[in-house]
Coordinates of C-alpha atoms and ligand atoms in Angstrom, one line a residue:
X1031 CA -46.2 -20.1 -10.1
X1032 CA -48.5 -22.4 -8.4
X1033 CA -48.8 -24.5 -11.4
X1034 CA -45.0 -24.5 -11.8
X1035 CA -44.9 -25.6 -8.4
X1036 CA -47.3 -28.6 -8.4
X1037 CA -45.5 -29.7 -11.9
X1038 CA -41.9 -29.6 -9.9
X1039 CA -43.3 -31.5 -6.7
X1040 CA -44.8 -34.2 -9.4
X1041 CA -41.7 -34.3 -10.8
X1042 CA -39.8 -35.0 -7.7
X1043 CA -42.6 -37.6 -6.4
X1044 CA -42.2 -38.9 -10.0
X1045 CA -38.4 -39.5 -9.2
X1046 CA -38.9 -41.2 -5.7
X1047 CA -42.0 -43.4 -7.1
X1048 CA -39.9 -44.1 -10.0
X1049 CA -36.7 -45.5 -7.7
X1050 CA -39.3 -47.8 -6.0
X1051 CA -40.2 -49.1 -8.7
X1052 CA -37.3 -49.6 -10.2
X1053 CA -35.7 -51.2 -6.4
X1054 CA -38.1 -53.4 -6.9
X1055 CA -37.8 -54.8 -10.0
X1056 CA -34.6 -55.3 -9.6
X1057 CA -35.0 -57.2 -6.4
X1058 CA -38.2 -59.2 -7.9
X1059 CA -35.8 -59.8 -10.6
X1060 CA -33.0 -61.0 -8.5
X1061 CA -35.3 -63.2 -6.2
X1062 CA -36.8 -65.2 -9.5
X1063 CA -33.1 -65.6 -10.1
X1064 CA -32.4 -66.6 -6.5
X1065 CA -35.5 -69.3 -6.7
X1066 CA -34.5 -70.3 -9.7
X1067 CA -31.5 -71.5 -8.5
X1068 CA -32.1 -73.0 -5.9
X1069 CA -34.9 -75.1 -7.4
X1070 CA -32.0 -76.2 -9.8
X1071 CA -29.8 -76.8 -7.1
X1072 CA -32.4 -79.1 -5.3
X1073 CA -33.6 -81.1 -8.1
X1074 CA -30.1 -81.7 -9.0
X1075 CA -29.5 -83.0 -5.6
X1076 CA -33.1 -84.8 -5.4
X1077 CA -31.6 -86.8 -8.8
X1078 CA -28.4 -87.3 -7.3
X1079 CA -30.0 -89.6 -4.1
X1080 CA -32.6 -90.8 -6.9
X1081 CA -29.5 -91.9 -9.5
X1082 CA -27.8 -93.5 -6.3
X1083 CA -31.1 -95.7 -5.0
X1084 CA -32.2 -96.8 -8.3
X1085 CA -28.5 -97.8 -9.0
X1086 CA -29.0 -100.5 -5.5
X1087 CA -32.4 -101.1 -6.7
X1088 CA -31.3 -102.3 -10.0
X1089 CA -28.8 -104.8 -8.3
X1090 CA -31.8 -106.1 -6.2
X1091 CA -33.1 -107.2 -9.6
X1092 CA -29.5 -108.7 -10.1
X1093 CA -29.5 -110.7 -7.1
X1094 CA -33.6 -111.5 -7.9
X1095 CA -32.9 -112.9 -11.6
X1096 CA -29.7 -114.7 -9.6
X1097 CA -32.4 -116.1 -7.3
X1098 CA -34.9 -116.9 -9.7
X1099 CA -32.3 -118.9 -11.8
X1100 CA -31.2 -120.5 -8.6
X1101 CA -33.0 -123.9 -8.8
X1102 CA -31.3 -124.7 -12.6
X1103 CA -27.8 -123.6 -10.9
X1104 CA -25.3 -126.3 -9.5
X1105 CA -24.0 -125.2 -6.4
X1106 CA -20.6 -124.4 -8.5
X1107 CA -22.3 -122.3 -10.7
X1108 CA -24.3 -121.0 -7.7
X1109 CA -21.1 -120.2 -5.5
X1110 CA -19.4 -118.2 -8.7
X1111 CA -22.3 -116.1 -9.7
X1112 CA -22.8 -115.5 -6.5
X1113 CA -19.5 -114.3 -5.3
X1114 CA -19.4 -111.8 -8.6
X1115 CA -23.1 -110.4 -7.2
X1116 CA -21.1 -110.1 -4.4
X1117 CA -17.8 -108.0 -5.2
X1118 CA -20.6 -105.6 -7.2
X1119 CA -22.6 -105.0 -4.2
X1120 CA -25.8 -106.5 -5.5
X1121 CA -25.4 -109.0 -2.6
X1122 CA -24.7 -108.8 1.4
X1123 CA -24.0 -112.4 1.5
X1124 CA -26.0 -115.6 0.1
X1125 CA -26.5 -119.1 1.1
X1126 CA -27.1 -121.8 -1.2
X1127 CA -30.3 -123.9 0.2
X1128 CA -30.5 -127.1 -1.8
X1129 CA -33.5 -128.9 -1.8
X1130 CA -33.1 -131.4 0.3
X1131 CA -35.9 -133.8 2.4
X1132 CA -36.6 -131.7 6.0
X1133 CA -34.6 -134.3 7.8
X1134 CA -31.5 -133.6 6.1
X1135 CA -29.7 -130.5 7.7
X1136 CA -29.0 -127.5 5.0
X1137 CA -25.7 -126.8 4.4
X1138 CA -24.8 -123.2 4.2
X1139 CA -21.7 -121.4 2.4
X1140 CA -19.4 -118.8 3.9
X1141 CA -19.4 -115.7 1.7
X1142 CA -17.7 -112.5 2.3
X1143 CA -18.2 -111.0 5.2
X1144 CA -22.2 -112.5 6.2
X1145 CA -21.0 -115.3 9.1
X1146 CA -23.6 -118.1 8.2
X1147 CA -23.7 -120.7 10.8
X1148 CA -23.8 -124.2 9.6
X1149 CA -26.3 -125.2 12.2
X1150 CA -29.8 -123.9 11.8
X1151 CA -30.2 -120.4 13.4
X1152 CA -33.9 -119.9 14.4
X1153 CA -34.5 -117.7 11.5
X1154 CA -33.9 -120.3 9.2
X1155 CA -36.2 -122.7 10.9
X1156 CA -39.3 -119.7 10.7
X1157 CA -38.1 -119.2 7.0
X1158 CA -38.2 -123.1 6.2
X1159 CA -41.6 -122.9 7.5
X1160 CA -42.7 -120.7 5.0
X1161 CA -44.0 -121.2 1.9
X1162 CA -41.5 -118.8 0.4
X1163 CA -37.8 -117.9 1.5
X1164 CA -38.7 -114.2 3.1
X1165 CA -34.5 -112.7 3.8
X1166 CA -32.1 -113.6 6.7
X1167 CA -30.6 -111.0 8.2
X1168 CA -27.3 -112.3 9.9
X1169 CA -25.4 -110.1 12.9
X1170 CA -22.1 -111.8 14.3
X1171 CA -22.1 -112.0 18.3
X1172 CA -18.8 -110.9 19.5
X1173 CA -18.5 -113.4 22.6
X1174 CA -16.5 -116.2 21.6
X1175 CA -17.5 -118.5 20.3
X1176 CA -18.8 -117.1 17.7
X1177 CA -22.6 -117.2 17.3
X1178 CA -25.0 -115.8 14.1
X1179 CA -28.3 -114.9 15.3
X1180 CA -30.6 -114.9 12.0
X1181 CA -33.2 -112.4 11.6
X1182 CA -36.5 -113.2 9.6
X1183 CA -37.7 -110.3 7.8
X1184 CA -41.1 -111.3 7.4
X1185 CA -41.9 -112.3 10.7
X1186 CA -41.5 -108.4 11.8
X1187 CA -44.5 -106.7 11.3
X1188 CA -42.8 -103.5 10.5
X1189 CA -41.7 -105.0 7.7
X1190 CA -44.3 -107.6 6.7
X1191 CA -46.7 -105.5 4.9
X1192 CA -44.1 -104.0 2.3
X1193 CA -42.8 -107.5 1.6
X1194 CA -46.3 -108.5 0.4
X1195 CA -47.1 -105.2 -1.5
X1196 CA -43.5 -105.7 -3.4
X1197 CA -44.9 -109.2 -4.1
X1198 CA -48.4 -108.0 -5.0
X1199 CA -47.3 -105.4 -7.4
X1200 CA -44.4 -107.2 -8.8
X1201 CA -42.4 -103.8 -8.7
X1202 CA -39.6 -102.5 -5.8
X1203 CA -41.5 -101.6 -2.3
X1204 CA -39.9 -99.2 0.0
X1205 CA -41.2 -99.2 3.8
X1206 CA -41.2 -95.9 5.7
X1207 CA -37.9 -94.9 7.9
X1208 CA -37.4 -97.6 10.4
X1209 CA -34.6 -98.7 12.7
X1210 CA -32.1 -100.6 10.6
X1211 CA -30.6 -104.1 12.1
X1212 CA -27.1 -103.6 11.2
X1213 CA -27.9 -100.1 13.4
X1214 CA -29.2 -96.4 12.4
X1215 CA -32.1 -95.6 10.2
X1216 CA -33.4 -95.9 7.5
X1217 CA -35.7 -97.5 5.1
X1218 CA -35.7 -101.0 3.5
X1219 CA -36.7 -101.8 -0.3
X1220 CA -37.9 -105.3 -1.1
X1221 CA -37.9 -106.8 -4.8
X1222 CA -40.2 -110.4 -4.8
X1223 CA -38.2 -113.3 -6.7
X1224 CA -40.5 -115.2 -8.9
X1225 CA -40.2 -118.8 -10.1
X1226 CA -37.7 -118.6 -13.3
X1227 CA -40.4 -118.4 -16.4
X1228 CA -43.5 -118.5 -14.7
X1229 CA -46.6 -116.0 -15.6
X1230 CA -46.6 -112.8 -13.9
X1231 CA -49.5 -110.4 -15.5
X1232 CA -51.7 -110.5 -12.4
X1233 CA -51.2 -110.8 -8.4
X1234 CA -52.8 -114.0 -8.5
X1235 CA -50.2 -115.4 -10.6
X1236 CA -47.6 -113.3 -8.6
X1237 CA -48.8 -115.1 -5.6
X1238 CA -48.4 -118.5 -7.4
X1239 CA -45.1 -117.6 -8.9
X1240 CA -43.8 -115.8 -5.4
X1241 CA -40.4 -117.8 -4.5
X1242 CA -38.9 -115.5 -2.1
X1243 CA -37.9 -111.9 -1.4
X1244 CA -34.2 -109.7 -1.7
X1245 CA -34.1 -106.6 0.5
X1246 CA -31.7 -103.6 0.5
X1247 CA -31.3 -101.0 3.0
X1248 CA -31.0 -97.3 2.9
X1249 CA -29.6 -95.8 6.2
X1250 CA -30.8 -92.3 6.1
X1251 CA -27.7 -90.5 6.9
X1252 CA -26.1 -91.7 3.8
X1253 CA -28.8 -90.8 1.7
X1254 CA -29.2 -87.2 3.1
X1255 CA -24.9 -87.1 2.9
X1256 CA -25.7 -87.7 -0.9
X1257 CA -28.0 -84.9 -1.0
X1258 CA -25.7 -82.8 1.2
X1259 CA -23.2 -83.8 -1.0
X1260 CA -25.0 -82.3 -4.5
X1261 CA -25.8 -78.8 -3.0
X1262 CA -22.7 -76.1 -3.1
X1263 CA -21.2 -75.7 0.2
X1264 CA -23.5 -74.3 3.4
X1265 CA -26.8 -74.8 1.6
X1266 CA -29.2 -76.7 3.9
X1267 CA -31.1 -79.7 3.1
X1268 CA -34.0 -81.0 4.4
X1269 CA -35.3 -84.5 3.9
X1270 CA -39.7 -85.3 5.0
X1271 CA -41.2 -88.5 4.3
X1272 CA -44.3 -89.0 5.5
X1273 CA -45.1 -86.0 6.4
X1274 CA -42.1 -85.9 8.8
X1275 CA -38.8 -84.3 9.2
X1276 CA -36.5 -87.0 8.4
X1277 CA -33.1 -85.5 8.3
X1278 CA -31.9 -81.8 8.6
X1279 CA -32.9 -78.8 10.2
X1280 CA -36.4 -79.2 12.1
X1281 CA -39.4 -76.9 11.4
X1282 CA -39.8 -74.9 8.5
X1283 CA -37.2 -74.0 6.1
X1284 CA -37.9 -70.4 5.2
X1285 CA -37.4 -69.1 1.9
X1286 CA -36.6 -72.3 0.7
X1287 CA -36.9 -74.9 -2.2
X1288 CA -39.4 -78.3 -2.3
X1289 CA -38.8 -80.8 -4.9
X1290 CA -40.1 -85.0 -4.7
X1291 CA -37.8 -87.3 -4.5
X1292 CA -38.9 -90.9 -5.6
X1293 CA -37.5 -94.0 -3.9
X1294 CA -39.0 -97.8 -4.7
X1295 CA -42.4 -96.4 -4.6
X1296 CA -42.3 -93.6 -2.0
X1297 CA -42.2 -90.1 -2.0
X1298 CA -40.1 -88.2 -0.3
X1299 CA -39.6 -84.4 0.1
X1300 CA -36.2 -82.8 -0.3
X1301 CA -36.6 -78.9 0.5
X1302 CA -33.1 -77.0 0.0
X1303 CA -32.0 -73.2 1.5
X1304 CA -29.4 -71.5 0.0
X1305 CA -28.8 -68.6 2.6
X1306 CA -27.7 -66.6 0.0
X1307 CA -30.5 -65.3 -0.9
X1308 CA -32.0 -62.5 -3.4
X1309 CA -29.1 -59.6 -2.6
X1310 CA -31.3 -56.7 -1.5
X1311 CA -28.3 -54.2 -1.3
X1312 CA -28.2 -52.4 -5.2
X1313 CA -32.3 -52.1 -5.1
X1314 CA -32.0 -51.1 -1.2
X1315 CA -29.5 -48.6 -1.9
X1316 CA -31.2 -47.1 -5.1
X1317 CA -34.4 -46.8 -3.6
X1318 CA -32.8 -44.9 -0.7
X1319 CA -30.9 -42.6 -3.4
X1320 CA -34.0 -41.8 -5.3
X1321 CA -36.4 -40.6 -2.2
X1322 CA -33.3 -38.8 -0.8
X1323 CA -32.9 -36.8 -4.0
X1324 CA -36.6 -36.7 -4.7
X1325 CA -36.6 -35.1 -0.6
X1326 CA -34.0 -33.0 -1.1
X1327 CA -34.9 -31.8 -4.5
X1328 CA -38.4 -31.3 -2.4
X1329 CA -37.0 -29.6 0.3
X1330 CA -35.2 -26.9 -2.4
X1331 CA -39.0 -26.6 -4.2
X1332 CA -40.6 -25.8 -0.6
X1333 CA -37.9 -23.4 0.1
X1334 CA -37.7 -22.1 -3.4
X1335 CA -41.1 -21.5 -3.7
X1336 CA -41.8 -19.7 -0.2
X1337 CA -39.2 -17.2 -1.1
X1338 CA -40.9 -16.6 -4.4
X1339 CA -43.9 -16.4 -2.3
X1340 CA -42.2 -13.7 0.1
X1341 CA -41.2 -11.9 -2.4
X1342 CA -44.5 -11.7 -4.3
X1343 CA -45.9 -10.5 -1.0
X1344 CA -43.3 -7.9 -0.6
X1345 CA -43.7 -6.6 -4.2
X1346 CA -47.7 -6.7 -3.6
X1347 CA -46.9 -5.1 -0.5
X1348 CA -44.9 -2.6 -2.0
X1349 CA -46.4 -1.9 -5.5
X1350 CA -49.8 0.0 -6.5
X1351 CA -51.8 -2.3 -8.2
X1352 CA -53.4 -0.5 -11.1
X1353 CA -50.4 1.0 -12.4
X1354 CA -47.4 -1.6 -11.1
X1355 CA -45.5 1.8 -9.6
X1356 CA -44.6 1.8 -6.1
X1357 CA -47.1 2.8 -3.5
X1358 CA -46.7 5.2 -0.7
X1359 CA -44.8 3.0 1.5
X1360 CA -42.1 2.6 -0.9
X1361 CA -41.8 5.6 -1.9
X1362 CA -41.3 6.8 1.7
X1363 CA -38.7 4.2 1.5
X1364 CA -36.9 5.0 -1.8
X1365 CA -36.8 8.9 -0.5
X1366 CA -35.2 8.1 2.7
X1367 CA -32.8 5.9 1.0
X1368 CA -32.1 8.5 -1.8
X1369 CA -31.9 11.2 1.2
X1370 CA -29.5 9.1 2.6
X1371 CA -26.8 8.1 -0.1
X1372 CA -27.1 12.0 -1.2
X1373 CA -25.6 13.0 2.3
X1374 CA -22.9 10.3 2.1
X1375 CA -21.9 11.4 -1.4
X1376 CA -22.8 15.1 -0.5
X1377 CA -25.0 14.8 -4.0
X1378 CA -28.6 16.9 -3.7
X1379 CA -31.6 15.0 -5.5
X1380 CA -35.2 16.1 -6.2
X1381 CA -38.3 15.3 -5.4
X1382 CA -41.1 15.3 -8.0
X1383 CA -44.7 15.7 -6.6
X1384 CA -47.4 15.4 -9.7
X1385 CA -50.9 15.6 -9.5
X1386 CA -53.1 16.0 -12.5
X1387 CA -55.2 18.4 -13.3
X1388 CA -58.8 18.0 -13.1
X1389 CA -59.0 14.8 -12.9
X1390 CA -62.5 14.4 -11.7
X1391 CA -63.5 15.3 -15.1
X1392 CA -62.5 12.5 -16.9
X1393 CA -63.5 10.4 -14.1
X1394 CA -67.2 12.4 -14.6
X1395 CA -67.4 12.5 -18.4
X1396 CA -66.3 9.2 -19.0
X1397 CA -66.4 7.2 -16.4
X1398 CA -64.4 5.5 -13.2
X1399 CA -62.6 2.7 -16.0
X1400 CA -61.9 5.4 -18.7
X1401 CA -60.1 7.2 -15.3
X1402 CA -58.2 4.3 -14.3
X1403 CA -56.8 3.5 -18.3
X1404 CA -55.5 7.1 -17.9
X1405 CA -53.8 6.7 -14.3
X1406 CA -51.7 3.1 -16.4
X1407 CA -50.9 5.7 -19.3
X1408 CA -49.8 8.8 -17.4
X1409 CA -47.5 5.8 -15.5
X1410 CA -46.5 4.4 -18.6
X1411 CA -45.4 8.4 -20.0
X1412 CA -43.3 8.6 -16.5
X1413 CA -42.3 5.2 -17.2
X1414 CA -40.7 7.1 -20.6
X1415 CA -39.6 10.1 -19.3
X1416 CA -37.4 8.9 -16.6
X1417 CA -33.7 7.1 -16.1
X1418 CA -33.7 3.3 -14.7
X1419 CA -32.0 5.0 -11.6
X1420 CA -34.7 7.0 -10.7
X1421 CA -37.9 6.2 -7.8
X1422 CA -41.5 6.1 -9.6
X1423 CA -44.2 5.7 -7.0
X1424 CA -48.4 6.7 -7.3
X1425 CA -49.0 8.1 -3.6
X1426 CA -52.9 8.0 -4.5
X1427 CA -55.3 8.9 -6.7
X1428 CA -54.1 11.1 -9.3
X1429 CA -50.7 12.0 -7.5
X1430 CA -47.2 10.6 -8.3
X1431 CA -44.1 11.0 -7.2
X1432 CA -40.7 10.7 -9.0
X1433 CA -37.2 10.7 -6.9
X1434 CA -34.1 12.3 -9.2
X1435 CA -30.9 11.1 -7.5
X1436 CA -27.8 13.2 -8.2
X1437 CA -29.0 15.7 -10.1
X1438 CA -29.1 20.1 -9.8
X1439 CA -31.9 22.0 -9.3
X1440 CA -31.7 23.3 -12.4
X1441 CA -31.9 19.6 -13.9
X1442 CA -34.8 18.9 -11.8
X1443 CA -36.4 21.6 -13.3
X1444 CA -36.0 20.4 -16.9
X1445 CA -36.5 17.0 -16.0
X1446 CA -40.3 18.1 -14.6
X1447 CA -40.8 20.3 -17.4
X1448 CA -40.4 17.6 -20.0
X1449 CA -42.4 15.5 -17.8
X1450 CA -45.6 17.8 -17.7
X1451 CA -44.7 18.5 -21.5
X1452 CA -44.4 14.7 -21.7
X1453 CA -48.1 14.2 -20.5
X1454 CA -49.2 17.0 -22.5
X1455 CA -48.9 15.7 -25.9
X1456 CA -49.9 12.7 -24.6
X1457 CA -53.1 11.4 -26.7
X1458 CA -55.4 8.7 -24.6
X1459 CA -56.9 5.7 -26.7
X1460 CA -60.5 5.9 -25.7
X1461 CA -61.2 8.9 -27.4
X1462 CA -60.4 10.5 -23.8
X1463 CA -59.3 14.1 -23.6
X1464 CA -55.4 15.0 -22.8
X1465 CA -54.8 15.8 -19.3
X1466 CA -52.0 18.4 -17.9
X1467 CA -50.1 18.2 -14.8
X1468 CA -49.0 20.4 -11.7
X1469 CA -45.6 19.1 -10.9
X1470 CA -44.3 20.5 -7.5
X1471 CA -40.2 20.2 -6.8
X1472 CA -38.1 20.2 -3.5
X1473 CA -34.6 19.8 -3.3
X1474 CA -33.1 17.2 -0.8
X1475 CA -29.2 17.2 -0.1
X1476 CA -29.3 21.1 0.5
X1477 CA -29.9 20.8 4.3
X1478 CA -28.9 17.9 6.0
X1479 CA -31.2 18.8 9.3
X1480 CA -34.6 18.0 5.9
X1481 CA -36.1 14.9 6.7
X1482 CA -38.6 12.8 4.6
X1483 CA -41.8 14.8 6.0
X1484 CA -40.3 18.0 5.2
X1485 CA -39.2 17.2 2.1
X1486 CA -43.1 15.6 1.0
X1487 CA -44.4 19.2 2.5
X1488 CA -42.5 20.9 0.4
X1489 CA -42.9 19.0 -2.8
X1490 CA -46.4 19.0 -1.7
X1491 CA -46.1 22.8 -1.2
X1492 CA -44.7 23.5 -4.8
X1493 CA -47.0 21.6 -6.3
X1494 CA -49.8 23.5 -4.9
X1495 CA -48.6 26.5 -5.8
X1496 CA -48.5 25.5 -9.2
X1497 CA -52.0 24.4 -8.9
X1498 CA -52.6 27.6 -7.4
X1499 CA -50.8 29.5 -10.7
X1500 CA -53.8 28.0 -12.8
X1501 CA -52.1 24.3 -13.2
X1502 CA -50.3 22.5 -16.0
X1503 CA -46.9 24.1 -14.5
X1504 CA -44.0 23.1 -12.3
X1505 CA -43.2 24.9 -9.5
X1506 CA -39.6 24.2 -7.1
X1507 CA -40.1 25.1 -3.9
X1508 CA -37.3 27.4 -2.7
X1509 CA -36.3 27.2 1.3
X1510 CA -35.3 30.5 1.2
X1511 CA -39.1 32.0 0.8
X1512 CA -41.5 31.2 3.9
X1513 CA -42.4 27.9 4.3
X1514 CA -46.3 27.2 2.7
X1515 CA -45.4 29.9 0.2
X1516 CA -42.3 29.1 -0.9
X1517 CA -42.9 27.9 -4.5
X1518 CA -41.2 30.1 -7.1
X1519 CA -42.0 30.4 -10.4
X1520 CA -40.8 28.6 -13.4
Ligands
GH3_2445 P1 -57.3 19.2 -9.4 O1 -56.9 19.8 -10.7 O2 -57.5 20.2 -8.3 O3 -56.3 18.2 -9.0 O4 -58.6 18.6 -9.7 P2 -59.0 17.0 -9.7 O5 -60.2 16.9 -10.4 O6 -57.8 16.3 -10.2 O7 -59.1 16.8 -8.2 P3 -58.3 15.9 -7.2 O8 -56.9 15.7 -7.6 O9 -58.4 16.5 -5.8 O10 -59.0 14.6 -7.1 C1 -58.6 13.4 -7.8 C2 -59.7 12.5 -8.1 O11 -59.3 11.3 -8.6 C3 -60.6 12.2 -7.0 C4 -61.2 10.9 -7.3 O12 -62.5 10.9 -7.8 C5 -60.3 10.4 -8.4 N1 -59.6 9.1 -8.1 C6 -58.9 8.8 -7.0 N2 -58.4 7.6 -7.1 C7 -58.9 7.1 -8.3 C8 -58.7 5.9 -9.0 O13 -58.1 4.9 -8.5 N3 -59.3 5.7 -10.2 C9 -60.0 6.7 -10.8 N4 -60.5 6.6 -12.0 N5 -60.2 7.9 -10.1 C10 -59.6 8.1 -8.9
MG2446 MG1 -55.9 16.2 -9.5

């Protein structure tokens, strides 16, 4: 029973370990899914701002080669390739600078929406100083009149240093997020203009070649509204350059995913959270069905197995050992019971009282063991010679009792008679010799005033009396005679 019980208990621990496990492969499974996506979802975006700035970095090469071809360029030719740069976007605004001695003033040309002052704004003056043109940036006052204030990009030393690298390295150069001019922030990307056809293989010969610079601006909110743009609605982007939140949510993005994102020559970080997330509700709700069986079915083991344990201590309790017969106490119970449905049905039963004969003998001659097999076989005869409704009990030693419900004198007497002939003819294994038995009889159901004691004495009296009559006999006890003497014969 124990091993039953440790089997069923592994089971059940079997079933909760077995949910967990299960829960959470599922949910591993769902959360490789969950990064999965979202590393899609933020590369796609990272390409997105990437497809958007190489596309204005490609027309800074435009507006380079435009720049580069700009000294073998009439200022007809110059004006209509510049004003289709400039519907394209691959120009803010351009002025054509001829050549000209220093003492002649340059004349400048209105396009789109740059103002360009005719007169010399400071700007020019720094730039004309140069050895190369560096770019103008041109903001309109709005105090009337109207006056351009020109901006020389090389001359701020945010900017400087990115300038040169572009020109150094002969590829795009980005600077880190700065304030714009035009307002906001945002980064700048500078291409270097070389002279049309010169050598470029080394930065020496960059240096020699350098003509001048173009420069295009990124204002950050539009590049992280591009990003913002690429990811499914309520997903959260986050945009670090340097090292730096530059846009988004500040602090750490939990659960979240970290591609690069490449602009000019920089790197930046786009990290995207989806707050979806890995849905924890199936694996949740199967792990908390599996240890709620596995308790209950637990709980119903426990309980199952105490009562088998009760039970087995009540039958112990109840039950002689050697021969698996009731003991005393339930005999004692079984009597009063049978006492007490044969004065509701106004039945009379018998008692049996059997003790055998000589005993000792066997116990003598052949030893305590040898005894013991015979006790189990005389049980196993009684066993034979009696109805499922009738009480079998060993009071001790070599003494049994059998309880005959329902049933005459008379047919207690020839129940005990075929009992004693029963053990009789009975031949031991062992090579032991048969043994007889003095069966003693009282009535029950005669006199409702008998109780259990009385009815044992008298039993017990009967079969006494038979002992006395030189055993192997049954005797029933008859009230009638006096009361220690009261066995009469068979
Ligand atoms: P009598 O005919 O007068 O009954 O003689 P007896 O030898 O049977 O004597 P008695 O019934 O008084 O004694 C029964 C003996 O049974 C006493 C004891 O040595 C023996 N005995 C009691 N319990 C056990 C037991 O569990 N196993 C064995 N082998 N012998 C037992
Ligand atoms: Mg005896």
């Amino acid at each position: 029973m124990r091993a039953r019980f440790w089997v069923s208990i592994a089971a059940v621990a079997a079933i909760a370990i077995g949910s967990v496990i299960g829960a959470v492969a599922i949910y591993v499974k769902d959360r490789d899914d969950f990064h999965r996506m979202q590393r899609d979802e933020a590369a796609r975006a990272a390409h997105q701002v990437e497809a958007v700035a190489g596309l204005s970095i490609g027309k800074l090469s435009s507006a380079a080669a435009f720049f580069e071809a700009e000294r073998d360029l009439s200022a007809h030719q110059f004006s209509v390739i510049g004003r289709s740069l400039l519907s394209q976007g691959a120009l803010q605004g351009a002025a054509y600078i001829p050549r000209v001695p220093a003492s002649r003033r340059p004349r400048f040309e209105r396009l789109r929406d740059v103002e360009i002052l005719e007169r010399a704004p400071l700007g020019l003056r720094r730039a004309a100083s140069r050895p190369v043109y560096f770019p103008l940036t041109y903001v309109t006052a709005v105090a009337t009149p109207k006056r351009g204030i020109g901006y020389d990009l090389g001359s701020d030393p945010s900017r400087e240093p990115f300038l040169l690298r572009a020109s150094a390295s002969g590829r795009p150069a980005a600077t880190p997020l700065i304030p714009l001019l035009l307002g906001g922030t945002g980064i700048n990307v500078y291409r270097a203009i070389y002279r049309d056809g010169a050598p470029v293989a080394t930065a020496a010969k960059r240096r020699r070649a350098l003509i001048g610079y173009v420069a295009g601006s990124f204002e950050l909110g539009q590049l992280a509204a591009i990003a913002t743009g690429a990811l499914p609605q309520g997903v959260q982007a986050q945009l670090r350059v340097d090292g730096e939140v530059a846009s988004g949510p500040r602090g750490e993005l939990s659960d979240a995913a970290t591609v690069p994102l490449h602009i000019a020559d920089r790197t930046w970080l786009l990290t995207v959270e989806d707050p979806g997330g890995p849905d924890a509700g199936l694996p949740l709700a199967l792990a908390i069905l599996g240890i709620s069986l596995a308790a209950l079915l637990a709980s119903l083991i426990v309980g199952w197995n105490r009562g088998e344990r009760m039970r087995e201590l009540e039958r112990q309790a109840s039950q002689d050992s050697l021969t698996g017969l009731g003991n005393r106490r339930r005999f004692e119970e079984d009597l009063a019971a049978a006492m007490a449905r044969s004065r509701r049905d106004g039945s009379t039963g018998a008692l049996l009282v059997l003790d055998l004969d000589r005993f000792k003998q066997v116990n003598d001659s052949h030893g305590h063991p040898a005894g013991d097999r015979l006790i189990k076989e005389v049980a196993e005869a009684l066993r034979e010679r009696t109805r499922a409704s009738d009480s079998l009990a060993r009071l001790g030693g070599d003494e049994f009792a059998v309880i005959l419900p329902r049933c005459s004198r008379e047919e207690a007497r020839i129940a005990a008679e075929a009992i004693a002939e029963e053990i009789r003819r009975h031949h031991p294994p062992d090579g032991l010799d048969p043994v007889t038995v003095s069966i003693g009889v009282a009535m029950f159901g005669e006199d409702p005033r008998a109780s259990v004691a009385t009815v044992v004495s008298d039993a017990d009296a009967a079969m006494y009396a038979a002992k006395d009559e030189g055993r192997d006999g049954v005797r029933v006890f008859d009230p009638v005679s006096v009361r220690g003497d009261g066995a009469e014969g068979r």
